[in-house]
Amino acid sequence: MTAPLLSVRDLRTHFHTFSGVVKAVNGVSFDIGAGQVMGLVGESGGGKSVVGFSILGLIDPPGRIEGGQILLDGQDLVGAPEEALRRVRGRQISMVFQDPMTSLNPLHTVGRQMDEMLRLHTDLDAPARKAACIEMLESVGISRAAERLGAYPHQFSGGMRQRVVIAIALLAGPRLIIADEPTTALDVTIQSQILKLMRRQIADRGASMILITHDLAVVSEMADHITVLYCGKVVERGLTRDVIGAPAHPYTRGLIDSIPDPRHRQTRLSQIPGTVPDIRNLPVGCSFRERCPRAQALCAQADPPLTAQRASLHAACHFPLTEAEAP
Amino acid sequence: MTPMLDVRSLEQEFAIGGGLFDRLRFERGRVLAPRKIVHAVNGVSFTINRGEVLALVGESGCGKSTVAKTIARIYRPTSGEIRIDGKDVAILGHREMLPVRARMQMIFQDPFASLNPRQKVRDIVAEPLLEQTAGRAARAEVTDRTLALLARVGLNAEHAGRYPHQFSGGQRQRIGIARALSVNPALIIADEPVSALDVSIQAQILNLMMDLKDELGLAYLFISHDLSVVHHIADRVGVMYLGFMVENAPRDALFATPRHPYTRALLSAAPTIREKRDVAEIELSGEVPSALNLPSGCCFRTRCPFAWGRCTAERPTLQAVGDDHTVACHLIDEPERDRT
Ligand SMILES: Nc1ncnc2c1ncn2[C@@H]1O[C@H](COP(=O)(O)OP(=O)(O)OP(=O)(O)O)[C@@H](O)[C@H]1O
Ligand SMILES: Nc1ncnc2c1ncn2[C@@H]1O[C@H](COP(=O)(O)OP(=O)(O)OP(=O)(O)O)[C@@H](O)[C@H]1O
Ligand SMILES: [Mg+2]
Ligand SMILES: [Mg+2]
């Protein structure tokens, strides 16, 4: 097998707050090959966005990368000088942020923000940059693109702003796109259009993508493999079909069961009992055990390591679900 | 019985266009500065009864949030009526709206922008309550109520002293929900309340919203683009496109027999981890027209696979096609043109 494009090894990113250390990412490892799409899913607050920010070197105090490696083509980005990271951002790796308003500058027109991306990372001349901007806006489904280059972000609806953000992220042709909930704000017809666009970009350029989302339906249609985070740790990973079809970790199973199923409408949705533990004071043993229907005495004593289960599946569970128990 | 909310012919326009100089045009020897108008909502009508959930779905940018914000009177409507408990609030001023706000609260689409970053969570949640009681509520009572509300949405006392930026997107949305519940409203306008949440918390919040509906008879205007969520929570569904209501039907009718080509496209595009619904596939091409420049005739014709001459010439109006089921599409008159 060829070396992966991105390899994250035992990443630990912590926030040092007054009330304690928030171990938002606590020992996360995964690989992404060229041309692959990895889905990163999990509990809200589980550390998905922080993984994305860490890869881009965008962790500000009180946050800090405490350890681990982020290898892009074998080169470690952890501890790399800001100057080097700036060259990586946009050109090599770009990010579509969860919150479209923070990634667009409200004071500048959309055209200016797009142009800046191309000016920083390509040597196109002004007319070529403008043409590229118009083409990209049109390809994400924004009509009258030439005219809209002169508009300000607040003049777009939430969904249209997100399309602009996606257009900017794709402009400089990055090799890895980290897309944090890229289509959460969009209706399904535009969502499927944008997901197709992103998939085509990836296929055409051999680029890779980390797709961060809690929408398992989107992930199951887009990703080659899935990594599930819980309380800052990887609890399950494997090929999409295995993770969705027959998960081994009870948390993943709980997520799948919480999705409303139009074929069997019930008055109440099945929900995972309890709440996420306070990550500043995680219980000893497995972090999921207090919410887990399968927990036993062992789970309170030892934190289960991520181990190979069946086929492509790895799960961190003492009492994993078998294939026969699949939903 | 008077409906909780009765919206009639609601229209909302926005004037836009950078500075005056960007807009100057030279035409027939004269300098003109035309105003550009965004037609965000174009004559939308619907009702919501007590204890009923109406879901609004549709294209991004089709005006769902504008409908919500106009009803919540964050905007003043260009025209139309907004009757709450039978009383038209469309043109009420800020002071007159105060008692109305106790009946109606809004949960916003964007959990990042909608919470004041300089306020602690406990103050954010207590704010509508303090506004309603003009600050007279006893401090201990407000504190108790705030903590009880936070507990209902799955946050604890320790969270109350934190600031919004210290929470994840999903946690922030729950703060917004606790805040909306603080004044015991009868109508909640929820703009994408669960789209920032992961599915397990989404299930908690949806269960919570349904419990509150059953216990307190709350009515909801529920905006979402997740059709499996809509199918779960809605009694009725309204489908919007480019500021128009194109279909409005009871939930089961809409999902079983969608009539408008846009509704059918929505249902077939929805991603799922399970087998696809049994709906004929309609894939849309073409661009979403701009609300600055509405197409003539039917708003959907530029992307509709069935469109013909009449659709350019004549704007379809909503007509009844079944029990409480209305559709604005010329195919209803000429079903032989429907080729799927
Ligand atoms: N600046 C900060 N200070 C303290 N804690 C933080 C900070 N930023 C993030 N956290 C914490 O880190 C954890 C992980 O947050 P993150 O935003 O990565 O979650 P997420 O998985 O992206 O959730 P969501 O799906 O809701 O977006 C959360 O518990 C959050 O409260
Ligand atoms: N304050 C404003 N000024 C000018 N135009 C606006 C304003 N607010 C919204 N619009 C325009 O009105 C239309 C409807 O926007 P709105 O935010 O209501 O859409 P939406 O259906 O909520 O979309 P989304 O699903 O993306 O949130 C869009 O064309 C938008 O650009
Ligand atoms: Mg996040
Ligand atoms: Mg909206």
Short mmCIF file of C-alpha atoms in Angstrom, two decimals, chain A residues 96-100 158-159 162 166 179-188 191 194-195 211-215 218, chain B residues 60 109 111-112 192-198 202 223-226:
data_model
loop_
_atom_site.label_atom_id
_atom_site.label_comp_id
_atom_site.label_asym_id
_atom_site.label_seq_id
_atom_site.Cartn_x
_atom_site.Cartn_y
_atom_site.Cartn_z
CA VAL A 96 -15.12 24.47 4.99
CA PHE A 97 -16.10 25.71 8.40
CA GLN A 98 -19.20 24.69 10.28
CA ASP A 99 -20.15 28.33 10.78
CA PRO A 100 -20.24 30.13 7.42
CA GLY A 158 -27.56 30.84 5.20
CA GLY A 159 -27.46 28.15 2.57
CA GLN A 162 -22.31 28.06 2.73
CA ILE A 166 -17.44 25.79 -0.34
CA ALA A 179 -15.46 19.89 5.32
CA ASP A 180 -17.08 20.58 8.70
CA GLU A 181 -20.84 20.05 8.30
CA PRO A 182 -20.68 21.45 4.77
CA THR A 183 -24.29 20.82 3.85
CA THR A 184 -26.07 21.00 7.17
CA ALA A 185 -27.61 24.34 6.22
CA LEU A 186 -28.76 23.25 2.77
CA ASP A 187 -31.91 21.67 1.46
CA VAL A 188 -31.56 18.18 0.07
CA GLN A 191 -27.12 19.20 -0.79
CA ILE A 194 -22.99 20.03 -3.71
CA LEU A 195 -22.00 16.59 -2.52
CA LEU A 211 -16.25 14.95 5.91
CA ILE A 212 -17.26 15.99 9.41
CA THR A 213 -20.95 15.57 10.03
CA HIS A 214 -23.50 14.09 12.33
CA ASP A 215 -25.67 13.19 9.35
CA VAL A 218 -24.84 11.83 4.12
CA SER B 60 -32.17 27.06 0.66
CA GLN B 109 -31.14 28.67 12.76
CA PRO B 111 -26.60 28.79 17.16
CA PHE B 112 -23.33 30.68 16.70
CA GLU B 192 -33.70 24.55 11.87
CA PRO B 193 -33.55 23.80 15.59
CA VAL B 194 -31.86 20.42 15.19
CA SER B 195 -29.69 20.79 12.12
CA ALA B 196 -26.63 21.55 14.24
CA LEU B 197 -27.21 18.53 16.48
CA ASP B 198 -25.97 14.99 16.19
CA GLN B 202 -31.52 15.43 17.88
CA ILE B 223 -38.35 24.71 9.69
CA SER B 224 -36.10 21.90 8.57
CA HIS B 225 -34.62 20.44 5.46
CA ASP B 226 -34.24 16.99 6.96
#
